[in-house]
Short mmCIF file of C-alpha atoms in Angstrom, two decimals:
data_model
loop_
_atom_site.label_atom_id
_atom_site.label_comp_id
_atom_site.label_asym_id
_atom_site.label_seq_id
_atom_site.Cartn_x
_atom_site.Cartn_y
_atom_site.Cartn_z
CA UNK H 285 7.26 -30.32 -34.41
CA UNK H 286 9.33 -33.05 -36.44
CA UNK H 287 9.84 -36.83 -35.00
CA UNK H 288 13.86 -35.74 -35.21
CA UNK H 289 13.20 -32.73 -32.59
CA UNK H 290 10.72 -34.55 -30.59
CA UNK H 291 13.59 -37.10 -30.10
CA UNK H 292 16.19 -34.98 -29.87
CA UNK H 293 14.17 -33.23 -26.34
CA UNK H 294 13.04 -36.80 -25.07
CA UNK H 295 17.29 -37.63 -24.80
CA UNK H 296 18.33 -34.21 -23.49
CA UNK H 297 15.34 -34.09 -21.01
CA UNK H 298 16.07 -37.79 -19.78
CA UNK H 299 19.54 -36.55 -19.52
CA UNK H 300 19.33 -33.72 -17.05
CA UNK H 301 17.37 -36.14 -14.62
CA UNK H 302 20.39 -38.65 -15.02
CA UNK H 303 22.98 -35.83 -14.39
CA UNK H 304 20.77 -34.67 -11.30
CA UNK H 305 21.38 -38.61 -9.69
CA UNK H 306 24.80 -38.35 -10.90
CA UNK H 307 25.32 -34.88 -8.70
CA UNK H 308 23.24 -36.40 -5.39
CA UNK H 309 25.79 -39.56 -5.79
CA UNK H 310 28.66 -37.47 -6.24
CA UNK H 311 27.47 -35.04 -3.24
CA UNK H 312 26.76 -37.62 -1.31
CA UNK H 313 30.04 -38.98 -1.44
CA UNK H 314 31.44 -35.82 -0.41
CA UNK H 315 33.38 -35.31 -4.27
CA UNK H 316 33.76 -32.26 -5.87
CA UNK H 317 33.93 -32.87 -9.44
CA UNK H 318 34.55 -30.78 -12.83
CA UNK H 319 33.98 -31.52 -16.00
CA UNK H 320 36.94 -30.41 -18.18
CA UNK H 321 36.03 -29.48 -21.99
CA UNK H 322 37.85 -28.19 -25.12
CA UNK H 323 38.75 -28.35 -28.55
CA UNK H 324 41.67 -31.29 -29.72
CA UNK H 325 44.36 -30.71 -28.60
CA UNK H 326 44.08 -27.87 -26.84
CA UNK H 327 45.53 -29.40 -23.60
CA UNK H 328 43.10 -31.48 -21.27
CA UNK H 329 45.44 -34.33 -20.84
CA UNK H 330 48.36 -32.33 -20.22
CA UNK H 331 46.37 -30.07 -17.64
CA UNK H 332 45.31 -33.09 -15.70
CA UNK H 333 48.98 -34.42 -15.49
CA UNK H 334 49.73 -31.20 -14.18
CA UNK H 335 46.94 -31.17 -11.74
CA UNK H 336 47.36 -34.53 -10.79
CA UNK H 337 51.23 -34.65 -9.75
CA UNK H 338 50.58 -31.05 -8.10
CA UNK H 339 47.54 -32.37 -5.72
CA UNK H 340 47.69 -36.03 -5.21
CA UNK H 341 49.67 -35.53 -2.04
CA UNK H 342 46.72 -33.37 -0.49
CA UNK H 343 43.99 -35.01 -2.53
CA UNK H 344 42.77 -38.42 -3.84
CA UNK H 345 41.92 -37.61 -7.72
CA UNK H 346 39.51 -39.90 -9.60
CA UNK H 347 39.41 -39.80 -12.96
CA UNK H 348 37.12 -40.36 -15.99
CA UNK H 349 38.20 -39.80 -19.36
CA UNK H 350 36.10 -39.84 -22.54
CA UNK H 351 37.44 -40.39 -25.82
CA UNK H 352 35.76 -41.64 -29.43
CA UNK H 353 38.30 -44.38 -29.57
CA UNK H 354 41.92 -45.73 -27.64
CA UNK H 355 43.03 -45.20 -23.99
CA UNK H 356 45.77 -42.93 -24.23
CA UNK H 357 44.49 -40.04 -22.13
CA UNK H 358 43.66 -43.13 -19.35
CA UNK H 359 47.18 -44.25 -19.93
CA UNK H 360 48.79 -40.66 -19.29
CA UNK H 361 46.39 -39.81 -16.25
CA UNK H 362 47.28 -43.15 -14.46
CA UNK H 363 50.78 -42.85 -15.01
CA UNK H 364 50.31 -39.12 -13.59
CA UNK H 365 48.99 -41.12 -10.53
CA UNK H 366 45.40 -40.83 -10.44
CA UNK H 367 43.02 -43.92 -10.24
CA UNK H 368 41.30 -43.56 -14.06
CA UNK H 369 38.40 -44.99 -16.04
CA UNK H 370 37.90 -44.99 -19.56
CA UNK H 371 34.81 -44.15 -21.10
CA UNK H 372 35.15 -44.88 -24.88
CA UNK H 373 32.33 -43.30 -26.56
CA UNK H 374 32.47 -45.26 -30.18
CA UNK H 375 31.97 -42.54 -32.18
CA UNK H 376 29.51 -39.60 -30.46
CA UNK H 377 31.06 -36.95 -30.18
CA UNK H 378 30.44 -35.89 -26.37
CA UNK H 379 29.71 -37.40 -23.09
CA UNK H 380 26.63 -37.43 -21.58
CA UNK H 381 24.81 -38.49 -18.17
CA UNK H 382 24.62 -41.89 -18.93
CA UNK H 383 28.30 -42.78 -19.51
CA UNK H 384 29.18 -40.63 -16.39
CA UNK H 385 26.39 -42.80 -14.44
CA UNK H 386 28.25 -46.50 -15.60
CA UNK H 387 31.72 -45.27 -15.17
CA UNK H 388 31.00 -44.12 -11.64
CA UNK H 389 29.33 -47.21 -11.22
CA UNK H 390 32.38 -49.09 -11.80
CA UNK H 391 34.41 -46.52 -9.19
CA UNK H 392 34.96 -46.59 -5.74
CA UNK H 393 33.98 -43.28 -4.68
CA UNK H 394 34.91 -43.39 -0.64
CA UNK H 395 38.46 -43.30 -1.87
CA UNK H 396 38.08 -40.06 -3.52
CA UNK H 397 38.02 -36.77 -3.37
CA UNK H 398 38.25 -34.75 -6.26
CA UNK H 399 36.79 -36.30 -9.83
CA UNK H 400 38.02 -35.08 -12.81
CA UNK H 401 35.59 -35.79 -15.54
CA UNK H 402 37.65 -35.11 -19.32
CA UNK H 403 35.05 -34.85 -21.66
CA UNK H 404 35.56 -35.71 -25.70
CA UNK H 405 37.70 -33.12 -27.06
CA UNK H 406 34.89 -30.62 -29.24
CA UNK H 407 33.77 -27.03 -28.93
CA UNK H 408 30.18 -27.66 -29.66
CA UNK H 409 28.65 -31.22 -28.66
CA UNK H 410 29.76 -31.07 -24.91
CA UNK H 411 27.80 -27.51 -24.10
CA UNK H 412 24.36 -29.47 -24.87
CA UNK H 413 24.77 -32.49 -22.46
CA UNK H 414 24.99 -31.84 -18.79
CA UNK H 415 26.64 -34.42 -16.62
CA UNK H 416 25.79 -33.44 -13.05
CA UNK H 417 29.83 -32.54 -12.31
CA UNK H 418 30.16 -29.56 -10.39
CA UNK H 419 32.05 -27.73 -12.74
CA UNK H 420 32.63 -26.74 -16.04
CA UNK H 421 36.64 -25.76 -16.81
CA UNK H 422 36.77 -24.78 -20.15
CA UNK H 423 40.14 -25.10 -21.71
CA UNK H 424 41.67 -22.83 -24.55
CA UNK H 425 45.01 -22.25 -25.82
CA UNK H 426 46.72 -19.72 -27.63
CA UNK H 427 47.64 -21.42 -31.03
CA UNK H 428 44.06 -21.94 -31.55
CA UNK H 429 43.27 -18.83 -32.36
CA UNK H 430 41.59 -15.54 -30.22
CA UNK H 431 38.53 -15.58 -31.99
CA UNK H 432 37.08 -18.82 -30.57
CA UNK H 433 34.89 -17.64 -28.07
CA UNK H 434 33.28 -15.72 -30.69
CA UNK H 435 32.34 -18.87 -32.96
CA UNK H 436 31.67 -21.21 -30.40
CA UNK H 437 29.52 -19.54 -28.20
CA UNK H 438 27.78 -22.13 -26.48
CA UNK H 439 30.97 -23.60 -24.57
CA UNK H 440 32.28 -20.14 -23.34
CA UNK H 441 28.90 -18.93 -22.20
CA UNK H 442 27.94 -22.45 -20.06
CA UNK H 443 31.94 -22.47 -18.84
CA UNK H 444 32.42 -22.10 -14.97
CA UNK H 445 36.42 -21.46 -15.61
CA UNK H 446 38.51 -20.84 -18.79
CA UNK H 447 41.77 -21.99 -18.69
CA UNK H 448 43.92 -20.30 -21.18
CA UNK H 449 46.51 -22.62 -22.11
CA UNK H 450 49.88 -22.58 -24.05
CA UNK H 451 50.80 -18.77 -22.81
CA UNK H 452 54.75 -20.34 -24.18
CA UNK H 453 53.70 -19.87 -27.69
CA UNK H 454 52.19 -16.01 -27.24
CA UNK H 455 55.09 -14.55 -29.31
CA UNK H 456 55.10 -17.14 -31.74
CA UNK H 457 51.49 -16.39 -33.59
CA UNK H 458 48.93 -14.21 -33.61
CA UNK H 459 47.06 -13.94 -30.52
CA UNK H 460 45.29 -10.68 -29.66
CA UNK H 461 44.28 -11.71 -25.80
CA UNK H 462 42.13 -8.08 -25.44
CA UNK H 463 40.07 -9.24 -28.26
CA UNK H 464 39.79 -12.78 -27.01
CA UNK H 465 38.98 -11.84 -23.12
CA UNK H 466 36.16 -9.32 -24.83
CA UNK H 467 34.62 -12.24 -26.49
CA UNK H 468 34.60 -14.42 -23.01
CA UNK H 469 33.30 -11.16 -20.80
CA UNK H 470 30.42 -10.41 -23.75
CA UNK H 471 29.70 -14.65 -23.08
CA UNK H 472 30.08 -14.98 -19.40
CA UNK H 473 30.41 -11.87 -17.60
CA UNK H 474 33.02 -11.94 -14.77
CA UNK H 475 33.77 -16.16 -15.00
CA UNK H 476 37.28 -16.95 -13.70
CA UNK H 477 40.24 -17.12 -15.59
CA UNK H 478 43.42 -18.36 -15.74
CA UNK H 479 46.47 -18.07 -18.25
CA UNK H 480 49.25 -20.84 -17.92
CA UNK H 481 50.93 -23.08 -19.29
CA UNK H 482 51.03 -26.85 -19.33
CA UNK H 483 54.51 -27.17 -20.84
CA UNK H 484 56.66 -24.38 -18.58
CA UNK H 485 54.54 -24.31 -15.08
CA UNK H 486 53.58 -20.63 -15.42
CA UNK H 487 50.72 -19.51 -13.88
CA UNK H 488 49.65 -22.94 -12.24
CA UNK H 489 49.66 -22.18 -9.40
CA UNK H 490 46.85 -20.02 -9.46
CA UNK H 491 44.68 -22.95 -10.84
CA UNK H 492 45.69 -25.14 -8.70
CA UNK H 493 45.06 -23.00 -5.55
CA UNK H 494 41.67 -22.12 -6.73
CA UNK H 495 40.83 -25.72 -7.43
CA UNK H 496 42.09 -26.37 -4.20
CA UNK H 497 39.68 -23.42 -2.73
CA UNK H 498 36.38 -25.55 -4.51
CA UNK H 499 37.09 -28.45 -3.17
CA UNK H 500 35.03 -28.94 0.00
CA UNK R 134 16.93 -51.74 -33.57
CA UNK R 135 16.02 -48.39 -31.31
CA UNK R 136 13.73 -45.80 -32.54
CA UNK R 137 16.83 -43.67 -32.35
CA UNK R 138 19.39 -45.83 -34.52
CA UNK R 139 16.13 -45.95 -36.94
CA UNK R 140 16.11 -42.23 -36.76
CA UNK R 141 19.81 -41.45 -37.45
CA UNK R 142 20.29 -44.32 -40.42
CA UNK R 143 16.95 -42.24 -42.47
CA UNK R 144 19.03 -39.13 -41.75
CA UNK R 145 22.71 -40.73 -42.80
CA UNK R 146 20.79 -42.06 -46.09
CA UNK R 147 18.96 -39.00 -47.01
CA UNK R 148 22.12 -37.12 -46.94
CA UNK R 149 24.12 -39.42 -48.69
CA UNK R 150 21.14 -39.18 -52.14
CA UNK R 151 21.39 -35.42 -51.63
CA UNK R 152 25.34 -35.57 -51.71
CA UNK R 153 25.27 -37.35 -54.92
CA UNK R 154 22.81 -35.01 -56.31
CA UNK R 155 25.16 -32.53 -55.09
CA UNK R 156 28.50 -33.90 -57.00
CA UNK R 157 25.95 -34.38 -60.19
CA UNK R 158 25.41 -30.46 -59.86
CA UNK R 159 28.96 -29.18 -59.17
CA UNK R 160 29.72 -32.08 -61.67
CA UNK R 161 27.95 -31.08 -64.66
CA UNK R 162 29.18 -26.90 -63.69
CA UNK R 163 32.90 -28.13 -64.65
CA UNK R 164 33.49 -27.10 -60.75
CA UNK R 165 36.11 -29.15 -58.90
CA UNK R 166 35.65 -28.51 -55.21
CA UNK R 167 37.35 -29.66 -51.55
CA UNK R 168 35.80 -30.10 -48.18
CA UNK R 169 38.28 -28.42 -45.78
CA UNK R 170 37.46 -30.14 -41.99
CA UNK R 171 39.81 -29.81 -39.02
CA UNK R 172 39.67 -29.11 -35.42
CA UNK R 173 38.97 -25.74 -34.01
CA UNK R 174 41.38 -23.70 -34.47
CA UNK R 175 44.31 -26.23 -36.91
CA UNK R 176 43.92 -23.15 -39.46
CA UNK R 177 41.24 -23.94 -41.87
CA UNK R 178 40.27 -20.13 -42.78
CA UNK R 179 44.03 -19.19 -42.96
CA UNK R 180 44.53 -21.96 -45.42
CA UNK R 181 41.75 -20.55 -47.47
CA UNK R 182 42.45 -17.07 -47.19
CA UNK R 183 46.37 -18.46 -48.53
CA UNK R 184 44.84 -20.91 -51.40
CA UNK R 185 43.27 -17.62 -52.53
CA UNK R 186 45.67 -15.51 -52.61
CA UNK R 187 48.36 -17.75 -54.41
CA UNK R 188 45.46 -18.76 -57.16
CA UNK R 189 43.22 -16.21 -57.43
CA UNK R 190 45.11 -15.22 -60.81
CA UNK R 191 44.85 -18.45 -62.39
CA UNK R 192 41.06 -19.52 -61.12
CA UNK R 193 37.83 -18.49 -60.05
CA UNK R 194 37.14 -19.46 -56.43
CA UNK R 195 33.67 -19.84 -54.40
CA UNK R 196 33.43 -19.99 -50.78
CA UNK R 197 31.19 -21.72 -49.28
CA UNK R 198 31.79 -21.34 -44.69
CA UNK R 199 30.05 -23.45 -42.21
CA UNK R 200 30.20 -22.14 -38.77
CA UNK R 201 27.89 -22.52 -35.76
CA UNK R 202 27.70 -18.03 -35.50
CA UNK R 203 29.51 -15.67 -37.19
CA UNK R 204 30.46 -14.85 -40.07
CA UNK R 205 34.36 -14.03 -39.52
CA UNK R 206 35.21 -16.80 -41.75
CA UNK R 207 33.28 -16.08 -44.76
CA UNK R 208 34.37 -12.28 -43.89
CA UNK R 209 38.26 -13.27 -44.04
CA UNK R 210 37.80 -15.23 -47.36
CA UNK R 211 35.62 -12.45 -48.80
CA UNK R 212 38.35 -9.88 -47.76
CA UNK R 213 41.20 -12.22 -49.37
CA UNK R 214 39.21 -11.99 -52.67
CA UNK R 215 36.82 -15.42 -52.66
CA UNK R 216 33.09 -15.04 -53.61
CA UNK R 217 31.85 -16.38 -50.57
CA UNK R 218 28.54 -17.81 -49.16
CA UNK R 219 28.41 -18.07 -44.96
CA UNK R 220 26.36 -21.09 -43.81
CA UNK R 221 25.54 -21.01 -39.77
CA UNK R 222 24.34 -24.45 -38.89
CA UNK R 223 22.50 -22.74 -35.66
CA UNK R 224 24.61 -25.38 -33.63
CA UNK R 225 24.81 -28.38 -35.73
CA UNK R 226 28.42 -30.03 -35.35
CA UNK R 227 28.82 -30.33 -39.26
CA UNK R 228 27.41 -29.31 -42.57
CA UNK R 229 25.41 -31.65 -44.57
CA UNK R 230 24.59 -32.33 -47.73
CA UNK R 231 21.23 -30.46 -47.77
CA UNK R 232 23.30 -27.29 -46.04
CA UNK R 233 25.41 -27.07 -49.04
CA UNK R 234 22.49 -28.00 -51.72
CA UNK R 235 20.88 -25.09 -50.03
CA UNK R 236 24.46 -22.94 -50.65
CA UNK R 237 24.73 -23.95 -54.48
CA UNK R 238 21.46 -22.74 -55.02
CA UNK R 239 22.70 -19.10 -54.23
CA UNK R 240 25.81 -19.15 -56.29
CA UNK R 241 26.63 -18.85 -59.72
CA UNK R 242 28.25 -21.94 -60.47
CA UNK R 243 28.78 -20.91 -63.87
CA UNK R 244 31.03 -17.87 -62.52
CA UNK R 245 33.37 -21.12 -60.33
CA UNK R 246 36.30 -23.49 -61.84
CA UNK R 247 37.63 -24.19 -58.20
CA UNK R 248 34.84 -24.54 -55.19
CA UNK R 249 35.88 -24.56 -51.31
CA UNK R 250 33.60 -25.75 -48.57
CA UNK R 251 34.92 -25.12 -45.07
CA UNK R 252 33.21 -26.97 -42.61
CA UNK R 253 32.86 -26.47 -39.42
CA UNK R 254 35.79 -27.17 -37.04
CA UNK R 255 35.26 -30.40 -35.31
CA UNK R 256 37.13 -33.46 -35.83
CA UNK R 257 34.29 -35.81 -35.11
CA UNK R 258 31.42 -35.37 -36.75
CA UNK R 259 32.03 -33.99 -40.03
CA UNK R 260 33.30 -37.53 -40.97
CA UNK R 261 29.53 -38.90 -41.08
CA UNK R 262 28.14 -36.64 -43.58
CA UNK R 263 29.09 -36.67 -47.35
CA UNK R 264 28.61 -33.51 -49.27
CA UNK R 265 29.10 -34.41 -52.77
CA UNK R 266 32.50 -32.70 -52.75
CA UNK R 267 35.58 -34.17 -54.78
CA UNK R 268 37.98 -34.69 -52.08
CA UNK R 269 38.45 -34.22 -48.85
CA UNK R 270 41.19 -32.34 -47.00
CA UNK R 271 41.53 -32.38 -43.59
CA UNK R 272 43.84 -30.15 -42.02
CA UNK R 273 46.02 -31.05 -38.74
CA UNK R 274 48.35 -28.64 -37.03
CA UNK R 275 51.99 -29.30 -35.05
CA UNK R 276 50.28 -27.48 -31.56
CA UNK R 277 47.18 -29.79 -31.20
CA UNK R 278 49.73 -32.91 -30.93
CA UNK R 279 50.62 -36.24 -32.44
CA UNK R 280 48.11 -38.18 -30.93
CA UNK R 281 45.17 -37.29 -33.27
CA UNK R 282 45.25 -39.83 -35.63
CA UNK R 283 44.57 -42.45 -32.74
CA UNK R 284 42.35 -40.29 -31.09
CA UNK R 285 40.01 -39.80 -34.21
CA UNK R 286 40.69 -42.28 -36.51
CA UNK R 287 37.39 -41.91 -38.65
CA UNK R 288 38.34 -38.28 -39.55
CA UNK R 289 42.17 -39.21 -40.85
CA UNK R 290 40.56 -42.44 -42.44
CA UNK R 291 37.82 -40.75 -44.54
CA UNK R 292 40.36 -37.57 -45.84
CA UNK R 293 42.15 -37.47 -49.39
CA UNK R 294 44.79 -35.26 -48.36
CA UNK R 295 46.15 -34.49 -44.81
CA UNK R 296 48.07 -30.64 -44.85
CA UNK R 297 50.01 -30.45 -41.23
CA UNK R 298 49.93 -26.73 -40.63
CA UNK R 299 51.84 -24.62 -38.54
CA UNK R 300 55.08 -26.42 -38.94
CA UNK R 301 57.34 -23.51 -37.87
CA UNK R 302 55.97 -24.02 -34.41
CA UNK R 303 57.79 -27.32 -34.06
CA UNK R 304 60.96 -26.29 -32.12
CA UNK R 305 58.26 -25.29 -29.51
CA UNK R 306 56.24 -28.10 -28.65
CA UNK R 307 56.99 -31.95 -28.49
CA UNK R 308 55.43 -32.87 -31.46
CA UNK R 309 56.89 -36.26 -33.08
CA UNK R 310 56.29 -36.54 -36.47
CA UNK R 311 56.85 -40.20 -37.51
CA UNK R 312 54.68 -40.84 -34.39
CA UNK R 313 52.14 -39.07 -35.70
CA UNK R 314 52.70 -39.66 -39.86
CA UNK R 315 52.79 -43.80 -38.38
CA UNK R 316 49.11 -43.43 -37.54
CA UNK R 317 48.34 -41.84 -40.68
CA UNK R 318 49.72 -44.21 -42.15
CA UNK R 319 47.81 -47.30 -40.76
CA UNK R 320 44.55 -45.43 -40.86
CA UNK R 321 44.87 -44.12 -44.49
CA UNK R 322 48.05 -45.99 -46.57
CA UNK R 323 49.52 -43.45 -49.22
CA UNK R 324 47.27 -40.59 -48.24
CA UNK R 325 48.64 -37.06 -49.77
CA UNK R 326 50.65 -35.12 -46.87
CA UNK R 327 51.59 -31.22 -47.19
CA UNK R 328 53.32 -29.77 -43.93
CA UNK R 329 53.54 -26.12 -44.51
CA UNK R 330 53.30 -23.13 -42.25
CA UNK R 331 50.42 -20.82 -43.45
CA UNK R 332 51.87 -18.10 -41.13
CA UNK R 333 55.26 -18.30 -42.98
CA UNK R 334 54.84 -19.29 -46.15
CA UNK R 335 56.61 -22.60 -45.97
CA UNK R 336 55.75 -25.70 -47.69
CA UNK R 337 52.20 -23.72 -49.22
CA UNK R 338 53.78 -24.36 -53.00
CA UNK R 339 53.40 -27.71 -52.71
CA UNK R 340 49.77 -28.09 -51.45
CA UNK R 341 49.36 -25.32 -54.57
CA UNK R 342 50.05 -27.06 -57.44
CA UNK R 343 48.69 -30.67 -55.98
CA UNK R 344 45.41 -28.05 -55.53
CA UNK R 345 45.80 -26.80 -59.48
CA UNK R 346 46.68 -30.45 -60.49
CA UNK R 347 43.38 -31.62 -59.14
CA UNK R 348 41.13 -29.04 -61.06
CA UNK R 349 40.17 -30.41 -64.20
#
C-alpha cells in the first residue's frame, strides 16, 4: 500500500470519529441537523432562504455554510433570518468533521433547533467526508442535466433526500425525469424525493412539511 | 510543514514535470489541444458534441473524457463523430497530468490537428492540476448563477477563455450579467468571453472561429 493511500485512510478514519462527537454534541443538544450538498449552482442558497423564511416562526435555524472563498451564501442566509457561520474552506473542495467541530464550537447551540449544514458546492468530494449531521439532502436541478445521477454516483447513492430543483425551467431544455428518477432508484432504492422550485414556490411545501416531520 | 502538505506539494510537482512532458508530446505531434472544465452539468459534452459537428470538415478531432463512471460522455462525442478515449478517474475530482499521459499513449496523435480534453465537472479542483494542454476553457452557464466567479475564483483565474452557455435561458432566471462579467473581470483582466446557447445555436460561430484561429 502507497504512503498517499495510507494517508489518505489515516484522515478519513480520524474523520468518522470526529463526525461521531459532532452527532453526540448535536444530539445532545436536542438539534436535528442536515447536511445539504450539490453541484454549483444548483440551488443550496436559494433552498435555505426558502426554508428559512418558511420555518423560522416554528423553528430556530442555525446555520453553517461552507464555501472555498467569500461570505455570500452567510450574507443571504442571515438576511433570510437565520443565525449563520461561515466556514471558508481556502481551497478544499468539501467540508469535513473538523470544520463542522470549530464552527459549532463558535455556536450557541441551546438557541437552536434545526442546523442546516451547506456543504461546498461539488458532486464528488462531499460523498467521502462524513460530518456527523443527521441528514444528507441532496440537491439537483433540472438545467443540469438528467443524467447526473448516473456519473456521480457516489452523492446519489449516500443521499438521505434529493431535492429536485428548478421544475420552472422543465420546458425550457432537455430533461427526461423517467430516465433521471431510474438512475436515483438503481442508486438508492426508495430515498425521498421532492420536485420544486426555489424561484416560483411549487412543491415546497412538501419539503418543508417533511423537514418539519424530522425534526424531533 | 505536515506530513500531509509534504505529501500533496510531491504530488502538485510531479504532475506539473509530467504536464510539460505532456505539451512536449502533443507539441512536437503539430496537435493544438483545450482543457474543457466546468461545473456539473454548465454543458461541457454539449459543447463538444457542437465544436464537432461545426469542424469536423475542416479538422481532425480527438477526444479525450474524464469522468468519475460512465462512459456517456465519450459515447456522445464518439456518436457526434470525435475519435474518442474515456478516462474514469475511479473517483478522483480531476484529471491529471499522468491520466492524460496515460490517454496519449493510446491515440494516434499523428491521425489529430485539434485535441479536446474534457475534464471532469467540478469547479474546484481541476484548477490545481496542469495537463500540458494549450489553453484552458472553462465553461459557465446562465442557470448556475452570477455568483461563481466570487465563489471560485481560482477556476475563472487560471482559464484562457470563459464560454457562458445556455444564454437563451436568461429571460428565466435572475442572472445579471455585468455582475457576473465584473468578477471576471477582476479575477482574469481581458480574458476571451463567448456567450452562446449550445441548445440553440446562438453565439457558437464565434467561439468557432476563435477555436480554428487558435490551431496552428
Amino acid at each position: 500500500m502507497s504512503q498517499n493511500i495510507l494517508v489518505a485512510e489515516k484522515i478519513l478514519s480520524a474523520n468518522d470519529r470526529l463526525a461521531q462527537e459532532n452527532r453526540a454534541r448535536i444530539d445532545s443538544a436536542g438539534i436535528f441537523s442536515i447536511n445539504i450538498m450539490a453541484s454549483p449552482g444548483a440551488g443550496k442558497t436559494s433552498l435555505i432562504e426558502q426554508t428559512v423564511h418558511a420555518l423560522q416562526s416554528q423553528l430556530r435555524i442555525g446555520m453553517i455554510n461552507g464555501d472555498i472563498a467569500t461570505s455570500l451564501d452567510a450574507d443571504r442566509a442571515t438576511a433570510a433570518g437565520a443565525k449563520a457561520v461561515q466556514i471558508n474552506t481556502g481551497g478544499e473542495c468539501h467540508l469535513d468533521a473538523i470544520m463542522l467541530q470549530q464552527a459549532l464550537q463558535s455556536m450557541d447551540l441551546s438557541t437552536i433547533d434545526l442546523l442546516i449544514v451547506e456543504n461546498v458546492g461539488n458532486l464528488i468530494c462531499p460523498a467521502s467526508f462524513m460530518l456527523g449531521t443527521h441528514k444528507n439532502i441532496l440537491v439537483a436541478s433540472i438545467p443540469e442535466g438528467d443524467d447526473k445521477p448516473y456519473k456521480y454516483p457516489s452523492m446519489y447513492h449516500g443521499a438521505d433526500a434529493v431535492v429536485i430543483n428548478k421544475i420552472d425551467l422543465l420546458p425550457y431544455v432537455s430533461f427526461r425525469m423517467d430516465y433521471f428518477q431510474k438512475g436515483i432508484e438503481v442508486l438508492n432504492p426508495g430515498v425521498v424525493q421532492f420536485e420544486l422550485s426555489c424561484r416560483t414556490g411549487e412543491g415546497l411545501n412538501a419539503w418543508r412539511n417533511w423537514l418539519i416531520s424530522q425534526v424531533k
